[in-house]
Coordinates of C-alpha atoms and ligand atoms in Angstrom, one line a residue:
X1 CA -122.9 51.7 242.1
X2 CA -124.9 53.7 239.6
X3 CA -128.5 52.9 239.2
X4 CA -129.4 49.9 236.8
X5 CA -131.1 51.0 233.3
X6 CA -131.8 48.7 230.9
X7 CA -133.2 49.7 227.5
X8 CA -135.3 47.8 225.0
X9 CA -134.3 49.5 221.6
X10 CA -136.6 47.7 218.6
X11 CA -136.8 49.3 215.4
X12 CA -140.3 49.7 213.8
X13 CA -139.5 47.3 210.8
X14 CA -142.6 45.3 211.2
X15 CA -144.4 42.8 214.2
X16 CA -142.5 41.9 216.8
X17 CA -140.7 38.6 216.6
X18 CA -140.9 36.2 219.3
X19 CA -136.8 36.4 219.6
X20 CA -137.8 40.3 220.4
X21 CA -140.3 39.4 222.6
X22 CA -138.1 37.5 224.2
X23 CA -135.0 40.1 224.5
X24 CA -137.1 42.7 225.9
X25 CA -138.9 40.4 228.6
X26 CA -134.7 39.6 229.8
X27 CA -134.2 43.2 229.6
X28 CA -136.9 43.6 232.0
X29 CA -136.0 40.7 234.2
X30 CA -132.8 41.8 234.4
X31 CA -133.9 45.6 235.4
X32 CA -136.6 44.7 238.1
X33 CA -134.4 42.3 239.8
X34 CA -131.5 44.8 240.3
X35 CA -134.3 47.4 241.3
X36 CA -133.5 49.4 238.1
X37 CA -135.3 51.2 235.2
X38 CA -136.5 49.3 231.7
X39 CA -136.8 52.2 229.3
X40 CA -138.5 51.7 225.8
X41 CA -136.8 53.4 222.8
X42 CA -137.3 53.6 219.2
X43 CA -135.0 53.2 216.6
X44 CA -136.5 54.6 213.7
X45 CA -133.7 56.5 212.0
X46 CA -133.9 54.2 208.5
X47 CA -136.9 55.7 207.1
X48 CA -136.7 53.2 204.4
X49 CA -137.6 50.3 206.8
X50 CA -140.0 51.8 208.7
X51 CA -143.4 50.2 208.7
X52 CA -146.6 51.8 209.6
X53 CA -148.6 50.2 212.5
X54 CA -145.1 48.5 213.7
X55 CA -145.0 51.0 217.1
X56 CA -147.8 50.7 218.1
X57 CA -148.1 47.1 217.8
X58 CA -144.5 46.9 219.9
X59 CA -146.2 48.9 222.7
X60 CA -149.6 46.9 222.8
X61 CA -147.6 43.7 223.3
X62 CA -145.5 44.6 225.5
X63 CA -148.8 45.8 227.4
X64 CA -150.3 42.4 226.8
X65 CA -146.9 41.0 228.3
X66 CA -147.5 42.4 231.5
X67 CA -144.0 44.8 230.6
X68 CA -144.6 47.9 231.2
X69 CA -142.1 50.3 230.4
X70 CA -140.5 52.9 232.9
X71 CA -139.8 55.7 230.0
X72 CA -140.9 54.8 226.6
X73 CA -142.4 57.2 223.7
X74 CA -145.4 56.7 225.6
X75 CA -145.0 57.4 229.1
X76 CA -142.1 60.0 228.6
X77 CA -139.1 60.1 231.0
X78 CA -136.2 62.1 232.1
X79 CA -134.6 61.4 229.2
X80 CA -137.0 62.4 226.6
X81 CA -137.9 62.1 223.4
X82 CA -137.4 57.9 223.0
X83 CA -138.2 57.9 219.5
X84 CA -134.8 58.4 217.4
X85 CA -136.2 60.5 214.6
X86 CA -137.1 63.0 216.9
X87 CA -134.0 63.5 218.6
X88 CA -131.8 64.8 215.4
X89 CA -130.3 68.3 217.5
X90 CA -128.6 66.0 219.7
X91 CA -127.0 63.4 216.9
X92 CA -126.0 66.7 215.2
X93 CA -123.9 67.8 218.4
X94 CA -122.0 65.2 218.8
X95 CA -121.1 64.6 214.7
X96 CA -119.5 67.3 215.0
X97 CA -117.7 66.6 218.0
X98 CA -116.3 63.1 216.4
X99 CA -115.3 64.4 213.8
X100 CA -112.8 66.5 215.7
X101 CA -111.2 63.7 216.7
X102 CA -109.1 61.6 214.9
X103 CA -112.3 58.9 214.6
X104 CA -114.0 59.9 212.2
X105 CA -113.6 61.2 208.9
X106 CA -115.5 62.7 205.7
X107 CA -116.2 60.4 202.4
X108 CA -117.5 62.2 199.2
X109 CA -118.0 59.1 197.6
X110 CA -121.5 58.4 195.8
X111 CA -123.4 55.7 195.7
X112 CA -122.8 54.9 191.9
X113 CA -118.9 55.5 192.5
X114 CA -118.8 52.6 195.6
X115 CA -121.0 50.5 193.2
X116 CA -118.8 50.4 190.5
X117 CA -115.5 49.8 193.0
X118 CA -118.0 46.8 194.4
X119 CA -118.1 45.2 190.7
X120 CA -114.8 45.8 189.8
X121 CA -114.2 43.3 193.4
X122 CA -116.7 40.9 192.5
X123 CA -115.2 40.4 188.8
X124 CA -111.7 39.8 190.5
X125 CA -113.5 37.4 193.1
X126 CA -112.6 39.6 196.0
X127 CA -115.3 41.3 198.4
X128 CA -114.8 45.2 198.6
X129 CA -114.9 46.9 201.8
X130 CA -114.4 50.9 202.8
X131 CA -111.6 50.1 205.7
X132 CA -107.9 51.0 206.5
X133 CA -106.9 48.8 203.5
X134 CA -108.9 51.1 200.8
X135 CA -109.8 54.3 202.3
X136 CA -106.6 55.9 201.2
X137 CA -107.8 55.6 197.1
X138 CA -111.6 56.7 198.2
X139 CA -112.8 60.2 197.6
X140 CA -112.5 61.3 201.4
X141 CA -111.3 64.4 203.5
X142 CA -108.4 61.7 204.3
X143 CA -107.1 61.8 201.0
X144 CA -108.4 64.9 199.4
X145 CA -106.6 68.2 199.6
X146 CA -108.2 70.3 202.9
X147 CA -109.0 73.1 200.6
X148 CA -110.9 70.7 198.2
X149 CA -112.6 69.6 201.2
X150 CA -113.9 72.8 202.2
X151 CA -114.8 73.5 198.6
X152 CA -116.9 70.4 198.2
X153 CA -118.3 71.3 201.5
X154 CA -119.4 75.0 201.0
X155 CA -121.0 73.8 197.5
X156 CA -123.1 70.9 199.5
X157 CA -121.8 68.3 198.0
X158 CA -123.5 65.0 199.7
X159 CA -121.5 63.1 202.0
X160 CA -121.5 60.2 205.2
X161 CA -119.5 60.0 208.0
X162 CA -117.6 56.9 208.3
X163 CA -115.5 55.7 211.4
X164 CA -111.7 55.5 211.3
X165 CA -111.0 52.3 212.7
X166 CA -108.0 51.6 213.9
X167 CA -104.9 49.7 212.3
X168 CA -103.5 46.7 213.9
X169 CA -105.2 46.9 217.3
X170 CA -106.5 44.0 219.4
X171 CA -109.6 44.6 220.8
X172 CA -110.6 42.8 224.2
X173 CA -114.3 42.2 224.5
X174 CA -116.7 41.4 227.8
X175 CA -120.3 39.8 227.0
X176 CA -122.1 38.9 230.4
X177 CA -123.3 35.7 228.4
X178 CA -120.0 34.5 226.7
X179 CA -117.2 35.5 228.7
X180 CA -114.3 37.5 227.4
X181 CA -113.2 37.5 223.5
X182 CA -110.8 39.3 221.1
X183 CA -111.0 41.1 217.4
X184 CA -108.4 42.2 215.5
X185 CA -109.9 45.6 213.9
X186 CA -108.2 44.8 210.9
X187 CA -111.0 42.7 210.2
X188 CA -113.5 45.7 211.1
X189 CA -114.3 48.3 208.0
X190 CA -115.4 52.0 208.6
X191 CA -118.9 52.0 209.1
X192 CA -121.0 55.2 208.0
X193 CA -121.8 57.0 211.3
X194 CA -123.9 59.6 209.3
X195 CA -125.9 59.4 206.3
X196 CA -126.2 61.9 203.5
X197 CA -129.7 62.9 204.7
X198 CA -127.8 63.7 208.2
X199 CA -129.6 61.0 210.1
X200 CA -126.8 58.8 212.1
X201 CA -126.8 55.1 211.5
X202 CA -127.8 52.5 213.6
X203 CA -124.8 52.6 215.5
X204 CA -124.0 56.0 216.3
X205 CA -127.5 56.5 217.6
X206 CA -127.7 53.8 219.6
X207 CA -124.4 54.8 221.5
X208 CA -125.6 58.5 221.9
X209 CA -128.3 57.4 222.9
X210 CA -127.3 54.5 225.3
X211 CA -124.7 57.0 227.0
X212 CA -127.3 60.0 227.4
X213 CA -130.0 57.9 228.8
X214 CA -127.7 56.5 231.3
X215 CA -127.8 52.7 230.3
X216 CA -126.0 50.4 232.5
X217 CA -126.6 47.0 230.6
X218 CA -127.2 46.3 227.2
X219 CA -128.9 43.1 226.8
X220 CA -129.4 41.8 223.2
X221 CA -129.9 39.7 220.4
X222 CA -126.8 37.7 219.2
X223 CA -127.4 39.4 216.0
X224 CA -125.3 42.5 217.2
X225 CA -122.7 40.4 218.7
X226 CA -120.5 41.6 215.4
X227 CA -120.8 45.0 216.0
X228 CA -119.9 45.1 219.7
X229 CA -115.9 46.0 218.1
X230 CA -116.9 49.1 216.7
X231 CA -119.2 50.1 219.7
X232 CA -117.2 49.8 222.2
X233 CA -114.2 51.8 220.0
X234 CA -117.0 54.5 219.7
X235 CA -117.3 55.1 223.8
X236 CA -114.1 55.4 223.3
X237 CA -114.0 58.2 220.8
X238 CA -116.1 59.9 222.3
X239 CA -114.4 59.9 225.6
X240 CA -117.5 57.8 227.5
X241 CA -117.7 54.8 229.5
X242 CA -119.0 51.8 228.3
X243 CA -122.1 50.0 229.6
X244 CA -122.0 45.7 230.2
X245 CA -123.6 44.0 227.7
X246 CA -125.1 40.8 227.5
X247 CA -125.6 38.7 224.0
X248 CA -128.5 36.4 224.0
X249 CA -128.8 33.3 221.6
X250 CA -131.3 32.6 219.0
X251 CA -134.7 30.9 219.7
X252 CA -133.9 27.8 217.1
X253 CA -136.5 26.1 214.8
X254 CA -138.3 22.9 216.3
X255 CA -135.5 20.6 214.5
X256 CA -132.9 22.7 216.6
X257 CA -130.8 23.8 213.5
X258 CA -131.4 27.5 212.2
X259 CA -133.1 30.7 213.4
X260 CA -137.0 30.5 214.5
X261 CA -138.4 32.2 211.1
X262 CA -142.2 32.8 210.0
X263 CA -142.1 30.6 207.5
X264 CA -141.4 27.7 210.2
X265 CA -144.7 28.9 211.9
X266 CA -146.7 28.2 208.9
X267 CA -145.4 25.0 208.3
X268 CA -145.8 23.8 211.4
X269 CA -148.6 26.0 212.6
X270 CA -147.8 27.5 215.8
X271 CA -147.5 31.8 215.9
X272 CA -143.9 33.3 215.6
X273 CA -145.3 37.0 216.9
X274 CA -146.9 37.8 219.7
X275 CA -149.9 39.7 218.6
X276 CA -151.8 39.4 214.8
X277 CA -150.0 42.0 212.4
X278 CA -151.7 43.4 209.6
X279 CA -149.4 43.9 206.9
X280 CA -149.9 47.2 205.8
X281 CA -148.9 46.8 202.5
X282 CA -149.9 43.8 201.5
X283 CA -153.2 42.9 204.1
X284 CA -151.6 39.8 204.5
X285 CA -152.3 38.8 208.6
X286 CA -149.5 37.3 210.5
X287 CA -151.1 35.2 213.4
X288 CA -150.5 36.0 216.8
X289 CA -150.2 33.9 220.1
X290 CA -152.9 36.4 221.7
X291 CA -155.3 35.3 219.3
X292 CA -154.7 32.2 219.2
X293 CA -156.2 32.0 222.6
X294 CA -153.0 31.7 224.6
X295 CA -152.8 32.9 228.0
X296 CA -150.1 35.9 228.3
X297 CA -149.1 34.4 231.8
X298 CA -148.3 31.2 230.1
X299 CA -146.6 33.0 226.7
X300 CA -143.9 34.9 229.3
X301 CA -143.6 31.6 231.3
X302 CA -142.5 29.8 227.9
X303 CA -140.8 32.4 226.0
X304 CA -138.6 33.2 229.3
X305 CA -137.8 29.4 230.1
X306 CA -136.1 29.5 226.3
X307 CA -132.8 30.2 227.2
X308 CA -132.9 30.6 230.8
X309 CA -133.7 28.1 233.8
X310 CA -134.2 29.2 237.4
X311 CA -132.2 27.7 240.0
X312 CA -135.0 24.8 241.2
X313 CA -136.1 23.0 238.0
X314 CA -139.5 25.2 238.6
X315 CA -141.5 25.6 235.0
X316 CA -144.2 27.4 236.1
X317 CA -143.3 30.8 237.1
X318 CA -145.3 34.0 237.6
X319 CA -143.8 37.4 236.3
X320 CA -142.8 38.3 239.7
X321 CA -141.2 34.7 240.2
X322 CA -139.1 35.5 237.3
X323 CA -138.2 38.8 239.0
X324 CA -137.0 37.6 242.0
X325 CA -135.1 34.7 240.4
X326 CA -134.0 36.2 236.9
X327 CA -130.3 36.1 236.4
X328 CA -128.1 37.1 233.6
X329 CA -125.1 34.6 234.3
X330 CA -127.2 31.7 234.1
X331 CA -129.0 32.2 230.7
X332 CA -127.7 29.2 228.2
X333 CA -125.1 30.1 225.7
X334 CA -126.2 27.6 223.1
X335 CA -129.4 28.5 221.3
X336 CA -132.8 27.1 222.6
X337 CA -135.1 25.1 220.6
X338 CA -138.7 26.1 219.7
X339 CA -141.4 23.3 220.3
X340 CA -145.1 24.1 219.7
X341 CA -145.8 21.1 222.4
X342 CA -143.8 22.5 225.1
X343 CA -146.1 26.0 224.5
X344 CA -149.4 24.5 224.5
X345 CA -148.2 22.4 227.2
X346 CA -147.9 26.1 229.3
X347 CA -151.1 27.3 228.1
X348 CA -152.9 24.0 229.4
X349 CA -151.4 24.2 233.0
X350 CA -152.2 27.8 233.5
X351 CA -156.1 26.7 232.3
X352 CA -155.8 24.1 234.8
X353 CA -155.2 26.9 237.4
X354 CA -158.3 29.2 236.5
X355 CA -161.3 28.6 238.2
X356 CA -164.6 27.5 236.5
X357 CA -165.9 31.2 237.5
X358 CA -162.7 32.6 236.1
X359 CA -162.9 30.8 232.3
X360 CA -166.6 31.4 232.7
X361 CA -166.2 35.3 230.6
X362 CA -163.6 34.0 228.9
X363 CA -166.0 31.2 227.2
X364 CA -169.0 33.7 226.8
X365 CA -166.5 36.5 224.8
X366 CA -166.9 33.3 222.0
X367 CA -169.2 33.9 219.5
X368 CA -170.2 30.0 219.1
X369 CA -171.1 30.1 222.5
X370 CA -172.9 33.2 222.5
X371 CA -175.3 32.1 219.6
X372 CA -176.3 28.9 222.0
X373 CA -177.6 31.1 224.4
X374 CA -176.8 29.1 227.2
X375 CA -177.1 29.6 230.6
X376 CA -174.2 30.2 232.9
X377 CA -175.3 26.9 234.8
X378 CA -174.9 25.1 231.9
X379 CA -172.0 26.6 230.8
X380 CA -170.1 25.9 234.1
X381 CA -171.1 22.0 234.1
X382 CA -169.5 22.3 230.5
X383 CA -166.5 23.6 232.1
X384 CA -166.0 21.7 234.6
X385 CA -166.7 18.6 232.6
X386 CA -163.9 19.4 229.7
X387 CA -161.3 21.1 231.2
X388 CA -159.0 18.9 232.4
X389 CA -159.0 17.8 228.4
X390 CA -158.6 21.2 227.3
X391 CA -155.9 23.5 226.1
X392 CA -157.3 26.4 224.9
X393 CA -160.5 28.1 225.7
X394 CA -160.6 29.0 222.4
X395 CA -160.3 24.8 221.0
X396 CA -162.0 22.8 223.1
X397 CA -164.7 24.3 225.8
Ligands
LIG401 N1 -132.6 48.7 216.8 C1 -131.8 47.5 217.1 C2 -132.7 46.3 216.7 O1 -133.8 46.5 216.4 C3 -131.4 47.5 218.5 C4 -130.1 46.7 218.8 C5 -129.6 47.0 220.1 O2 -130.3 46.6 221.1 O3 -128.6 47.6 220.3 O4 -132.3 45.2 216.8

């Protein structure tokens, strides 16, 4: 069997949410318990999303993790480069070998032209979509004479490349996590594979990319769950086997109904990223679990356990526990709840484990406690006379 490599592909859209945090930690479970690579990419090919700071800030929290990639942007690899932006020469090769199939086509259409189609939808109540239904009135090198085509071509007129899905075909898809499912692509429209500017779309990146770095598993958020249709047609396309994938659940808000958003965070105070992010646009600071004087041993412990429960009913696991034990088959279908309780609960038994010299430096690095001036005798008898109370070092010692 070929070697495991597992990737963790974030885009640079902002922080890091704790559902990310989460994906790339089962990424990296799932590699180092098979023996295998985790490689770090970067999917930065919407320029309009991209957010300053957002990179960095994925690769210092990953560090904080204790996950250190095999290949990233950062330590380079065999397959290099892992940022998406930087690897245009290779996209370019391989548009142009879809499009020789029968996969892919040209659309001319603009922007303002696809608008106005949209409206004239809406004000019949029906949602427009560019598939096998409508693609034959659209402005495309489907419909359009091949000379016209060419014309349009050799005068650079703009244009994407979509995907030709298929008519009438009943797709048969594997996820490690939910078993086996089926989609009828009639239901699937033709994505744009290439934009105007050139730059492939998320999707035809991310299968380039996924085949040529030689990943085995994809293991990822539910989100993409939708897409997995249209990515497994474009292996085939291009004539390339498929790697296993594996679609994880949400993390759910404390009530249990819903996604695990910022704004539940703030209501009930408890950090929905990792690290603090500085917006850069608007200075606005998003609080992080670092800072908030968590330990990072007892962030993995809780952020793995949400979704995924070791054989023994163990809760406190190190990072090489998780290793050993870490299997894909037995992480929980159903979504797993968020509770601010359960985390502190983690933080306060991995407290309980440090030594009075180990949370000794830990209390000093406090400025309250520097200004007192006391001595590391006193300091201790603190110590050990409030920490079976405490939490956080940051709180209570
Ligand atoms: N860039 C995508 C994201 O940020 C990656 C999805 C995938 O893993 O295929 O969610």
């Amino acid at each position: 069997m070929s070697k495991v490599r597992v990737r963790f592909a974030p885009s640079p859209t902002g922080p890091l949410h704790l559902g990310g945090v989460r994906t790339a930690l089962y990424d990296y479970l799932f590699a180092k318990n098979k023996g295998g690579d985790f490689v770090l990419r970067i999917e930065d090919t919407d320029t309009t999303r991209y957010v300053e700071g957002a990179e960095d800030y994925i690769m210092e929290a990953l560090e904080w993790c204790g996950i250190i990639p095999d290949e990233s942007p950062k330590h380079g690899g065999p397959y290099a480069p892992y940022r998406q932006s930087e690897r245009r020469a290779i996209y370019n090769q391989y548009t142009e070998q879809i499009l020789k199939t029968d996969y892919a086509y040209i659309a001319f259409d603009t922007p303002e032209e696809l608008e106005s189609i949209r409206k004239e939808y809406e004000a019949k109540g029906e949602v427009f979509a560019y598939n096998n239904y409508t693609r034959n009135r659209l402005r495309n090198s489907l419909t359009l004479p091949e000379e016209e085509v060419k014309k349009l071509l050799a005068e650079n007129t703009p244009y994407v490349v979509r995907f030709k899905m298929p008519v009438d075909r009943i797709l048969t898809l594997e996820d490690i996590i939910r078993g086996t499912f089926s989609v009828n692509t009639n239901t699937l429209d033709d994505k744009v594979l290439v934009k105007n500017d050139g730059m492939p779309t998320y999707h035809f990146a991310n299968i380039i990319d996924d085949h040529e770095m030689k990943i085995s598993h994809v293991i990822r958020g539910e989100e993409w769950l939708p897409s997995l249709g249209l990515h497994i047609l474009l292996y085939e396309a291009m004539g390339w086997e498929a790697p296993q994938f594996a679609h994880l659940s949400l993390i759910l808000k404390p009530e249990g109904k819903g996604k695990l958003s910022k704004r539940d965070g703030d209501k009930f105070g408890f950090p929905v990223f990792p690290l603090n992010f500085t917006d850069p646009a608007t200075g606005s600071v998003s609080k992080g679990y670092r800072e908030e004087g968590y330990f990072p041993e007892a962030f993995i412990n809780f952020l793995t356990l949400l979704g995924w429960s070791p054989s023994e009913d163990k809760e406190i696991l190190s990072l090489e526990e998780m290793i050993q034990e870490f299997d894909l088959y037995k992480v929980h279908k159903a979504g797993a709840r968020f509770s601010k309780e359960k985390a502190e609960w983690f933080n306060q038994q991995y407290l309980q484990k440090k030594t009075n010299e180990e949370l000794l430096p830990l209390l000093k690095d406090l400025s309250e406690v520097q200004a007192t001036n006391l001595s590391d005798e006193t300091l201790l008898t603190i110590i050990s006379l409030m920490k079976e109370r405490a939490t956080f070092v940051k709180r209570y010692l």
